[in-house]
Amino acid sequence: MNYKLTKADDHWFRENINCQYACPVNTPAMNYIERITAGDFDASLRLNFMANLFPHILGRVCTHPCETACRRGVIDKPLAICSLKRSAGDFALKKSPPKPVHIEKAGYRVAIIGSGPSGLAAAHNLVMKGHTVVIYEALPVAGGMLSVGIPPYRLPRAQIEAAINGITELGAEIRLNSPIDTPDAFDTLLKEYRAVYIATGAHKSQILEIPGEDLRGVMHGVTFMKETNLEMLKTVPEKVAV
Ligand code: SF4
């Protein structure tokens, strides 16, 4: 029999593995789900770690564009890709990414401004390459919007702490209550470090530009979440319009 070999191109992958392509970090969803069906949650979580550092967190809060793209949705309902990610994280016995036995010191010092997902991921990659990393966090807690933008019932704080501890255990240092908010403070970083990575996040609410927006008692969503999570706002009035 004669076979015709055709090389699969980008278009083919997009058409046929659209869940992976819809994922912003190209997580191999079909592979990690296959491992779950085989009962191997550890392998499933390891596959997730190859795409991103925070599967325990994304399994709870990702907006899962992979599910919108899932081909099963054409027949009935898309697979619950996001919840399956959560199950991999929750049921795996080895919950953290494999740690290297030895990291060769590369000798560079790098400052990171902000300890949200971007800053933490950068810190992880830099430490793994042997650089010395110090993260400057303006708030009294690490985690950025994970900690102050999402309520604990949606994202338990233990999940955030585990992710942060995994990175500090590799050697990254986090300095809380350390805002870099003046030109002098920034200049000092430039002098003391070989490189500075700015990962300050999106902590400002979107302004709607409607009359009354700045009246007393009107609060934007991001500010409300931040003040509630930092326990600056302890009570809300009985009647609230959303
Ligand atoms: S749940 Fe989110 S991170 Fe996981 S595969 Fe889907 S889009 Fe990617």
Coordinates of N, CA and C and ligand atoms in Angstrom, one line a residue:
M1 N 0.8 -1.2 0.0 CA 0.0 0.0 0.0 C 0.9 1.3 0.0
N2 N 0.5 2.2 -0.8 CA 1.2 3.5 -0.8 C 0.7 4.5 0.2
Y3 N 1.6 5.0 1.0 CA 1.1 6.0 1.9 C 1.6 7.4 1.5
K4 N 0.7 8.3 1.7 CA 1.1 9.7 1.4 C 1.3 10.4 2.7
L5 N 2.5 10.9 2.9 CA 2.8 11.6 4.1 C 2.5 13.1 4.0
T6 N 1.8 13.6 4.9 CA 1.5 15.0 4.9 C 1.9 15.6 6.2
K7 N 2.7 16.7 6.2 CA 3.1 17.3 7.5 C 2.0 18.1 8.0
A8 N 1.7 17.9 9.3 CA 0.7 18.7 9.9 C 1.2 20.1 10.1
D9 N 0.4 21.1 9.7 CA 0.9 22.4 9.8 C 0.1 23.1 11.0
D10 N 0.4 24.3 11.2 CA -0.2 25.1 12.3 C -1.7 25.1 12.2
H11 N -2.2 25.2 10.9 CA -3.6 25.2 10.7 C -4.3 23.9 11.2
W12 N -3.6 22.8 10.8 CA -4.2 21.5 11.2 C -4.3 21.4 12.8
F13 N -3.2 21.8 13.5 CA -3.3 21.8 14.9 C -4.4 22.6 15.5
R14 N -4.5 23.8 14.9 CA -5.6 24.7 15.4 C -7.0 24.1 15.2
E15 N -7.1 23.4 14.1 CA -8.4 22.8 13.7 C -8.7 21.6 14.6
N16 N -7.6 20.9 15.0 CA -7.9 19.6 15.6 C -7.6 19.5 17.1
I17 N -6.7 20.4 17.5 CA -6.4 20.5 19.0 C -6.7 21.9 19.5
N18 N -7.9 22.3 19.2 CA -8.2 23.7 19.4 C -8.2 24.1 20.9
C19 N -8.5 23.1 21.8 CA -8.4 23.5 23.2 C -7.0 24.0 23.6
Q20 N -6.0 23.3 23.1 CA -4.6 23.6 23.5 C -4.3 25.0 22.9
Y21 N -4.8 25.2 21.7 CA -4.5 26.5 21.0 C -5.2 27.7 21.7
A22 N -6.4 27.4 22.2 CA -7.2 28.4 22.8 C -6.6 28.8 24.2
C23 N -5.9 27.9 24.8 CA -5.3 28.2 26.1 C -4.1 29.2 25.9
P24 N -4.1 30.3 26.7 CA -3.1 31.3 26.5 C -1.7 30.7 26.7
V25 N -1.5 29.6 27.5 CA -0.2 29.1 27.7 C -0.1 27.7 27.0
N26 N -1.0 27.4 26.1 CA -1.0 26.2 25.3 C -0.8 24.9 26.2
T27 N -1.6 24.8 27.2 CA -1.6 23.6 28.1 C -2.1 22.4 27.3
P28 N -1.4 21.3 27.3 CA -1.8 20.1 26.6 C -3.0 19.4 27.3
A29 N -4.2 20.0 27.2 CA -5.3 19.5 27.9 C -5.6 18.1 27.7
M30 N -5.5 17.7 26.4 CA -5.9 16.3 26.1 C -5.0 15.3 26.8
N31 N -3.7 15.7 26.9 CA -2.7 14.8 27.5 C -3.0 14.7 29.0
Y32 N -3.2 15.8 29.6 CA -3.4 15.7 31.1 C -4.7 15.1 31.5
I33 N -5.7 15.2 30.6 CA -7.0 14.5 30.9 C -6.8 13.0 30.6
E34 N -6.1 12.7 29.6 CA -5.8 11.2 29.4 C -5.2 10.6 30.6
R35 N -4.2 11.3 31.3 CA -3.6 10.8 32.5 C -4.6 10.6 33.6
I36 N -5.5 11.6 33.7 CA -6.5 11.4 34.8 C -7.4 10.2 34.5
T37 N -7.8 10.0 33.3 CA -8.6 8.8 33.0 C -7.8 7.5 33.3
A38 N -6.5 7.6 33.3 CA -5.7 6.4 33.7 C -5.5 6.4 35.2
G39 N -6.0 7.4 35.9 CA -5.8 7.4 37.4 C -4.5 8.0 37.8
D40 N -3.7 8.5 36.9 CA -2.4 9.0 37.3 C -2.4 10.6 37.4
F41 N -2.9 11.0 38.6 CA -3.0 12.4 38.9 C -1.6 13.1 38.9
D42 N -0.6 12.4 39.4 CA 0.7 13.0 39.5 C 1.2 13.4 38.1
A43 N 1.1 12.4 37.2 CA 1.5 12.7 35.8 C 0.7 13.8 35.2
S44 N -0.6 13.8 35.5 CA -1.4 14.9 35.0 C -1.0 16.3 35.4
L45 N -0.7 16.3 36.7 CA -0.2 17.6 37.3 C 1.2 18.0 36.7
R46 N 2.0 17.0 36.5 CA 3.3 17.3 35.9 C 3.2 17.9 34.5
L47 N 2.3 17.4 33.8 CA 2.0 17.9 32.4 C 1.5 19.3 32.5
N48 N 0.7 19.6 33.5 CA 0.2 21.0 33.7 C 1.4 21.9 34.0
F49 N 2.3 21.4 34.9 CA 3.4 22.3 35.3 C 4.3 22.6 34.1
M50 N 4.3 21.8 33.1 CA 5.1 22.1 31.9 C 4.6 23.3 31.2
A51 N 3.3 23.6 31.4 CA 2.8 24.8 30.7 C 2.7 26.0 31.6
N52 N 2.5 25.8 32.9 CA 2.4 27.0 33.8 C 2.7 26.5 35.2
L53 N 3.0 27.5 36.1 CA 3.4 27.2 37.4 C 2.2 27.0 38.4
F54 N 1.1 27.5 38.0 CA 0.0 27.6 38.9 C -1.3 26.8 38.6
P55 N -1.1 25.5 38.3 CA -2.4 24.7 37.9 C -3.4 24.7 39.0
H56 N -2.9 24.6 40.3 CA -3.9 24.5 41.4 C -4.8 25.8 41.4
I57 N -4.1 26.9 41.0 CA -4.9 28.2 41.0 C -5.7 28.3 39.8
L58 N -5.2 28.0 38.6 CA -5.9 28.1 37.4 C -7.1 27.1 37.4
G59 N -6.9 26.0 38.0 CA -8.0 25.0 38.1 C -9.2 25.5 38.8
R60 N -9.0 26.7 39.5 CA -10.1 27.3 40.3 C -10.6 28.6 39.6
V61 N -9.7 29.3 39.0 CA -10.1 30.7 38.6 C -10.0 31.0 37.1
C62 N -9.4 30.0 36.3 CA -9.2 30.3 34.9 C -10.6 30.5 34.2
T63 N -10.6 31.4 33.3 CA -11.8 31.6 32.5 C -12.0 30.6 31.4
H64 N -11.1 29.6 31.4 CA -11.1 28.5 30.5 C -11.6 28.7 29.0
P65 N -10.9 29.5 28.3 CA -11.2 29.6 26.8 C -11.0 28.2 26.1
C66 N -10.3 27.3 26.7 CA -10.1 26.0 26.1 C -11.5 25.3 26.0
E67 N -12.3 25.5 27.0 CA -13.6 24.8 27.0 C -14.5 25.4 25.9
T68 N -14.4 26.7 25.7 CA -15.2 27.3 24.6 C -14.8 26.7 23.3
A69 N -13.5 26.4 23.2 CA -13.0 25.8 21.9 C -13.2 24.3 21.8
C70 N -13.5 23.7 22.9 CA -13.5 22.2 22.9 C -14.4 21.6 21.9
R71 N -13.9 20.7 21.1 CA -14.7 20.1 19.9 C -15.9 19.3 20.4
R72 N -15.8 18.8 21.6 CA -16.9 18.0 22.2 C -18.2 18.9 22.3
G73 N -18.0 20.2 22.4 CA -19.1 21.1 22.6 C -20.0 21.1 21.3
V74 N -19.5 20.7 20.2 CA -20.3 20.6 19.0 C -21.3 19.5 19.1
I75 N -21.0 18.4 19.8 CA -21.9 17.3 20.0 C -22.9 17.5 21.1
D76 N -22.3 17.8 22.3 CA -23.2 18.2 23.4 C -22.6 19.3 24.3
K77 N -21.7 18.9 25.2 CA -21.1 19.9 26.1 C -19.6 19.8 26.1
P78 N -18.9 20.9 26.2 CA -17.4 20.7 26.2 C -17.0 20.0 27.5
L79 N -15.8 19.4 27.4 CA -15.2 18.7 28.6 C -14.9 19.8 29.7
A80 N -15.0 19.4 30.9 CA -14.8 20.3 32.0 C -13.3 20.4 32.3
I81 N -12.6 21.0 31.3 CA -11.1 21.0 31.3 C -10.5 21.6 32.5
C82 N -11.2 22.8 32.9 CA -10.7 23.5 34.0 C -10.8 22.7 35.3
S83 N -12.0 22.2 35.6 CA -12.3 21.4 36.8 C -11.4 20.2 36.8
L84 N -11.1 19.6 35.7 CA -10.2 18.4 35.7 C -8.8 18.8 36.1
K85 N -8.4 20.1 35.7 CA -7.1 20.6 36.1 C -7.1 20.7 37.6
R86 N -8.1 21.2 38.2 CA -8.2 21.3 39.6 C -8.1 19.9 40.3
S87 N -8.8 18.9 39.7 CA -8.7 17.6 40.3 C -7.3 17.0 40.2
A88 N -6.6 17.3 39.1 CA -5.2 16.9 39.1 C -4.4 17.5 40.2
G89 N -4.6 18.8 40.5 CA -3.9 19.4 41.6 C -4.3 18.9 42.9
D90 N -5.6 18.7 43.1 CA -6.1 18.3 44.4 C -5.8 16.8 44.8
F91 N -5.8 16.0 43.7 CA -5.6 14.5 44.0 C -4.2 14.0 43.8
A92 N -3.3 14.8 43.2 CA -1.9 14.4 43.0 C -1.2 14.3 44.4
L93 N -0.4 13.4 44.6 CA 0.4 13.3 45.8 C 1.6 14.2 45.8
K94 N 2.2 14.4 44.6 CA 3.3 15.3 44.5 C 2.7 16.6 44.0
K95 N 2.5 17.6 44.9 CA 1.8 18.8 44.4 C 2.6 19.9 43.9
S96 N 4.0 19.8 44.0 CA 4.8 20.9 43.5 C 5.6 20.5 42.3
P97 N 6.0 21.5 41.5 CA 6.9 21.1 40.3 C 8.1 20.4 40.8
P98 N 8.7 19.5 40.0 CA 9.9 18.9 40.4 C 11.0 19.9 40.7
K99 N 11.7 19.8 41.8 CA 12.8 20.8 42.2 C 14.1 20.3 41.6
P100 N 14.9 21.2 41.1 CA 16.3 20.7 40.6 C 17.2 20.3 41.8
V101 N 18.0 19.4 41.6 CA 18.9 18.9 42.7 C 20.0 20.0 43.0
H102 N 20.4 20.6 41.9 CA 21.5 21.6 42.1 C 21.3 22.7 41.0
I103 N 21.3 24.0 41.5 CA 21.2 25.1 40.6 C 22.6 25.8 40.5
E104 N 23.2 25.8 39.4 CA 24.5 26.5 39.2 C 24.2 28.0 39.3
K105 N 25.0 28.7 40.2 CA 24.9 30.1 40.4 C 25.4 30.9 39.2
A106 N 24.5 31.7 38.6 CA 24.9 32.5 37.4 C 25.5 33.8 37.7
G107 N 25.2 34.3 38.9 CA 25.9 35.5 39.4 C 25.2 36.8 39.2
Y108 N 24.1 36.9 38.5 CA 23.4 38.1 38.3 C 22.4 38.3 39.4
R109 N 22.2 39.6 39.8 CA 21.2 40.0 40.7 C 20.0 40.6 40.0
V110 N 18.8 40.2 40.2 CA 17.7 40.7 39.4 C 16.6 41.2 40.5
A111 N 16.1 42.4 40.3 CA 15.0 42.9 41.1 C 13.7 42.7 40.3
I112 N 12.6 42.3 41.0 CA 11.3 42.2 40.4 C 10.4 43.1 41.2
I113 N 9.6 44.0 40.5 CA 8.7 44.8 41.2 C 7.3 44.2 41.1
G114 N 6.8 43.7 42.1 CA 5.5 43.1 42.1 C 5.5 41.5 42.3
S115 N 4.7 41.0 43.2 CA 4.8 39.6 43.5 C 3.5 38.8 43.0
G116 N 2.9 39.4 41.9 CA 1.7 38.7 41.4 C 2.2 37.5 40.5
P117 N 1.3 36.9 39.7 CA 1.6 35.8 38.9 C 2.8 36.0 37.9
S118 N 2.8 37.2 37.3 CA 3.9 37.5 36.4 C 5.3 37.6 37.1
G119 N 5.3 38.4 38.3 CA 6.5 38.5 39.0 C 7.0 37.2 39.6
L120 N 6.0 36.4 40.1 CA 6.4 35.1 40.6 C 7.0 34.1 39.6
A121 N 6.3 34.1 38.4 CA 6.8 33.3 37.3 C 8.2 33.7 36.8
A122 N 8.4 35.0 36.7 CA 9.7 35.5 36.3 C 10.7 35.1 37.4
A123 N 10.4 35.2 38.7 CA 11.3 34.9 39.7 C 11.7 33.4 39.6
H124 N 10.7 32.6 39.4 CA 10.9 31.1 39.3 C 11.9 30.8 38.2
N125 N 11.6 31.4 37.0 CA 12.5 31.1 35.9 C 13.9 31.6 36.1
L126 N 14.0 32.8 36.7 CA 15.4 33.4 36.9 C 16.2 32.6 38.0
V127 N 15.5 32.2 39.0 CA 16.1 31.4 40.1 C 16.6 30.1 39.5
M128 N 15.7 29.5 38.7 CA 16.1 28.2 38.0 C 17.3 28.3 37.1
K129 N 17.5 29.6 36.6 CA 18.7 29.8 35.8 C 19.9 30.2 36.7
G130 N 19.8 30.2 38.0 CA 20.9 30.5 38.9 C 21.1 32.0 39.2
H131 N 20.1 32.8 38.9 CA 20.2 34.2 39.3 C 19.7 34.5 40.7
T132 N 20.2 35.6 41.3 CA 19.7 35.9 42.7 C 18.5 36.9 42.5
V133 N 17.4 36.6 43.1 CA 16.2 37.4 42.8 C 15.6 37.9 44.1
V134 N 15.3 39.2 44.0 CA 14.6 39.9 45.1 C 13.3 40.5 44.6
I135 N 12.2 40.1 45.1 CA 10.9 40.7 44.7 C 10.5 41.8 45.7
Y136 N 10.2 43.0 45.1 CA 9.7 44.1 46.0 C 8.2 44.2 45.8
E137 N 7.5 44.0 46.9 CA 6.0 44.0 46.9 C 5.5 45.2 47.7
A138 N 4.7 46.0 47.1 CA 4.2 47.2 47.8 C 3.2 46.8 49.0
L139 N 2.5 45.7 48.8 CA 1.4 45.4 49.8 C 1.9 44.5 50.9
P140 N 1.2 44.4 52.0 CA 1.6 43.5 53.1 C 1.5 42.1 52.8
V141 N 0.9 41.7 51.6 CA 0.8 40.3 51.3 C 1.4 40.1 49.9
A142 N 1.9 38.9 49.6 CA 2.4 38.5 48.3 C 1.3 37.9 47.5
G143 N 1.5 37.8 46.2 CA 0.5 37.2 45.3 C -0.3 38.1 44.4
G144 N -0.1 39.4 44.6 CA -0.8 40.4 43.7 C -2.3 40.2 43.7
M145 N -2.8 40.2 42.4 CA -4.3 40.1 42.3 C -4.8 38.8 42.7
L146 N -4.0 37.8 42.8 CA -4.5 36.5 43.3 C -4.9 36.7 44.8
S147 N -4.1 37.5 45.5 CA -4.4 37.6 46.9 C -5.4 38.8 47.2
V148 N -5.4 39.8 46.4 CA -6.3 40.9 46.7 C -7.4 41.1 45.7
G149 N -7.4 40.4 44.6 CA -8.5 40.6 43.6 C -9.5 39.5 43.6
I150 N -9.2 38.4 44.3 CA -10.1 37.2 44.2 C -10.5 36.9 45.7
P151 N -11.8 36.7 45.9 CA -12.2 36.3 47.3 C -11.7 34.9 47.7
P152 N -11.4 34.7 49.0 CA -10.9 33.4 49.4 C -11.9 32.2 49.1
Y153 N -13.2 32.4 49.1 CA -14.0 31.3 48.8 C -13.9 30.8 47.4
R154 N -13.4 31.6 46.5 CA -13.1 31.2 45.1 C -11.7 30.7 45.0
L155 N -10.8 31.3 45.7 CA -9.4 30.8 45.7 C -8.8 30.8 47.1
P156 N -8.9 29.6 47.7 CA -8.4 29.5 49.1 C -6.9 29.9 49.2
R157 N -6.7 30.7 50.3 CA -5.3 31.3 50.5 C -4.2 30.3 50.5
A158 N -4.6 29.0 51.0 CA -3.5 28.0 51.1 C -3.0 27.7 49.7
Q159 N -3.8 27.8 48.7 CA -3.3 27.5 47.3 C -2.3 28.5 46.9
I160 N -2.6 29.8 47.2 CA -1.6 30.9 46.9 C -0.3 30.7 47.6
E161 N -0.5 30.4 49.0 CA 0.7 30.3 49.8 C 1.6 29.1 49.3
A162 N 1.0 28.0 48.9 CA 1.8 26.9 48.4 C 2.5 27.3 47.2
A163 N 1.9 28.0 46.3 CA 2.6 28.4 45.0 C 3.7 29.4 45.3
I164 N 3.5 30.3 46.3 CA 4.6 31.3 46.6 C 5.7 30.5 47.3
N165 N 5.4 29.6 48.3 CA 6.4 28.9 49.0 C 7.3 28.1 48.1
G166 N 6.7 27.5 47.0 CA 7.4 26.7 46.1 C 8.5 27.6 45.4
I167 N 8.3 28.9 45.3 CA 9.3 29.7 44.6 C 10.3 30.3 45.6
T168 N 9.8 30.6 46.8 CA 10.8 31.1 47.8 C 11.7 30.0 48.3
E169 N 11.2 28.8 48.3 CA 12.0 27.6 48.7 C 13.2 27.4 47.7
L170 N 13.0 27.9 46.5 CA 14.1 27.7 45.5 C 15.1 28.8 45.7
G171 N 14.8 29.9 46.5 CA 15.8 30.9 46.8 C 15.4 32.3 46.5
A172 N 14.2 32.5 45.9 CA 13.8 33.9 45.7 C 13.4 34.6 47.0
E173 N 13.7 35.8 47.1 CA 13.3 36.6 48.3 C 12.2 37.5 48.0
I174 N 11.2 37.6 48.9 CA 10.1 38.5 48.7 C 10.1 39.6 49.9
R175 N 10.2 40.8 49.5 CA 10.2 41.9 50.6 C 8.8 42.6 50.5
L176 N 8.0 42.3 51.5 CA 6.7 42.9 51.6 C 6.7 44.4 52.0
N177 N 5.7 45.1 51.9 CA 5.6 46.5 52.3 C 6.8 47.3 51.7
S178 N 7.2 47.0 50.5 CA 8.3 47.6 49.9 C 8.0 48.3 48.5
P179 N 7.2 49.3 48.6 CA 6.8 49.9 47.3 C 8.0 50.6 46.6
I180 N 8.1 50.5 45.3 CA 9.1 51.2 44.5 C 8.2 52.3 43.8
D181 N 8.0 53.4 44.5 CA 7.1 54.4 44.1 C 7.7 55.8 43.9
T182 N 9.0 55.9 43.9 CA 9.6 57.2 43.6 C 10.7 57.0 42.6
P183 N 11.1 58.0 41.9 CA 12.2 57.9 40.9 C 13.5 57.4 41.6
D184 N 13.7 57.9 42.9 CA 14.9 57.6 43.6 C 15.0 56.1 43.9
A185 N 13.8 55.6 44.4 CA 13.8 54.2 44.7 C 14.0 53.3 43.5
F186 N 13.5 53.7 42.4 CA 13.7 53.0 41.1 C 15.2 53.1 40.7
D187 N 15.8 54.3 40.8 CA 17.2 54.4 40.5 C 18.1 53.6 41.3
T188 N 17.7 53.4 42.6 CA 18.5 52.6 43.5 C 18.5 51.1 43.0
L189 N 17.3 50.7 42.6 CA 17.3 49.3 42.1 C 18.2 49.2 40.8
L190 N 18.1 50.2 40.0 CA 18.9 50.1 38.8 C 20.4 50.0 39.1
K191 N 20.8 50.7 40.2 CA 22.2 50.7 40.6 C 22.6 49.3 41.2
E192 N 21.7 48.8 42.0 CA 22.0 47.6 42.8 C 21.8 46.3 42.1
Y193 N 21.0 46.3 41.0 CA 20.7 45.1 40.3 C 21.2 45.1 38.8
R194 N 21.4 44.0 38.3 CA 21.8 43.9 36.9 C 20.6 44.1 36.0
A195 N 19.4 43.7 36.4 CA 18.2 44.0 35.7 C 17.0 44.2 36.6
V196 N 16.0 44.9 36.1 CA 14.8 45.1 36.9 C 13.6 44.7 36.0
Y197 N 12.8 43.8 36.6 CA 11.5 43.4 35.9 C 10.3 44.1 36.5
I198 N 9.6 44.8 35.8 CA 8.4 45.5 36.3 C 7.2 44.7 36.1
A199 N 6.6 44.2 37.2 CA 5.4 43.3 37.1 C 4.3 43.8 38.1
T200 N 3.9 45.1 37.9 CA 3.1 45.7 38.9 C 1.6 45.4 38.8
G201 N 1.2 44.7 37.7 CA -0.2 44.3 37.7 C -1.1 45.3 37.3
A202 N -2.4 45.0 37.4 CA -3.5 46.0 36.9 C -4.4 46.2 38.1
H203 N -3.9 47.0 39.0 CA -4.6 47.3 40.3 C -5.6 48.5 40.2
K204 N -5.7 49.1 39.1 CA -6.6 50.3 39.0 C -7.9 49.8 38.4
S205 N -9.0 50.3 39.0 CA -10.3 50.0 38.4 C -10.5 50.7 37.1
Q206 N -11.3 50.1 36.3 CA -11.7 50.8 35.0 C -12.7 51.9 35.4
I207 N -12.5 53.1 34.9 CA -13.4 54.2 35.1 C -14.5 54.2 34.1
L208 N -15.7 54.3 34.5 CA -16.8 54.2 33.6 C -17.2 55.5 32.9
E209 N -16.7 56.6 33.5 CA -17.0 58.0 33.0 C -18.5 58.2 33.0
I210 N -19.2 57.9 34.1 CA -20.6 58.2 34.1 C -20.8 59.2 35.3
P211 N -21.9 60.0 35.2 CA -22.1 61.0 36.3 C -22.3 60.2 37.7
G212 N -21.8 60.8 38.7 CA -22.0 60.2 40.1 C -20.9 59.2 40.4
E213 N -20.1 58.9 39.5 CA -19.1 57.8 39.7 C -18.2 58.1 40.9
D214 N -17.9 59.4 41.1 CA -17.0 59.8 42.2 C -17.7 60.2 43.5
L215 N -19.0 59.9 43.6 CA -19.7 60.3 44.8 C -19.3 59.4 46.0
R216 N -19.5 60.0 47.2 CA -19.2 59.2 48.4 C -20.0 57.9 48.4
G217 N -19.4 56.8 48.7 CA -20.1 55.5 48.8 C -20.1 54.7 47.5
V218 N -19.6 55.4 46.4 CA -19.5 54.6 45.2 C -18.0 54.0 45.1
M219 N -18.0 52.7 44.9 CA -16.7 52.1 44.9 C -16.6 51.2 43.6
H220 N -15.4 51.2 43.0 CA -15.2 50.4 41.8 C -14.8 49.0 42.3
G221 N -15.0 48.0 41.4 CA -14.9 46.6 41.8 C -13.5 46.2 42.3
V222 N -12.4 46.7 41.6 CA -11.1 46.3 41.9 C -10.7 46.8 43.3
T223 N -11.2 48.1 43.5 CA -10.9 48.7 44.8 C -11.6 48.0 45.9
F224 N -12.9 47.6 45.7 CA -13.7 46.9 46.7 C -13.0 45.6 47.1
M225 N -12.6 44.8 46.0 CA -12.0 43.5 46.3 C -10.7 43.7 47.1
K226 N -9.9 44.7 46.7 CA -8.6 44.9 47.3 C -8.8 45.3 48.8
E227 N -9.7 46.2 49.0 CA -9.9 46.7 50.4 C -10.5 45.6 51.3
T228 N -11.4 44.8 50.7 CA -12.0 43.7 51.4 C -11.0 42.6 51.8
N229 N -10.2 42.2 50.8 CA -9.2 41.2 51.0 C -8.1 41.6 51.9
L230 N -7.8 42.9 51.9 CA -6.7 43.4 52.9 C -7.3 43.8 54.2
E231 N -8.6 43.5 54.4 CA -9.4 43.8 55.6 C -9.3 45.2 56.0
M232 N -9.2 46.1 55.0 CA -9.3 47.6 55.3 C -10.8 47.9 55.4
L233 N -11.6 47.2 54.6 CA -13.1 47.4 54.6 C -13.7 46.2 55.3
K234 N -14.2 46.4 56.5 CA -14.7 45.3 57.3 C -16.2 45.1 57.2
T235 N -16.9 46.1 56.9 CA -18.4 46.0 56.8 C -18.9 46.7 55.5
V236 N -20.0 46.3 55.1 CA -20.7 47.0 54.0 C -22.1 47.4 54.5
P237 N -22.6 48.5 53.9 CA -24.0 48.9 54.3 C -25.0 47.8 54.0
E238 N -26.1 47.9 54.7 CA -27.2 46.8 54.5 C -27.7 46.8 53.0
K239 N -27.8 48.1 52.5 CA -28.4 48.1 51.1 C -27.2 48.5 50.1
V240 N -27.0 47.7 49.2 CA -25.9 48.0 48.2 C -26.4 47.8 46.8
A241 N -26.2 48.7 45.9 CA -26.5 48.5 44.5 C -25.3 48.1 43.7
V242 N -25.4 47.1 42.9 CA -24.2 46.6 42.1 C -24.5 46.9 40.6
Ligands
SF4_1 S1 -8.3 25.9 32.1 FE1 -7.1 27.7 31.5 S2 -5.0 27.2 31.9 FE2 -6.2 25.2 31.8 S3 -6.1 24.5 29.7 FE3 -7.9 25.7 29.9 S4 -7.3 27.8 29.3 FE4 -5.4 26.7 29.7

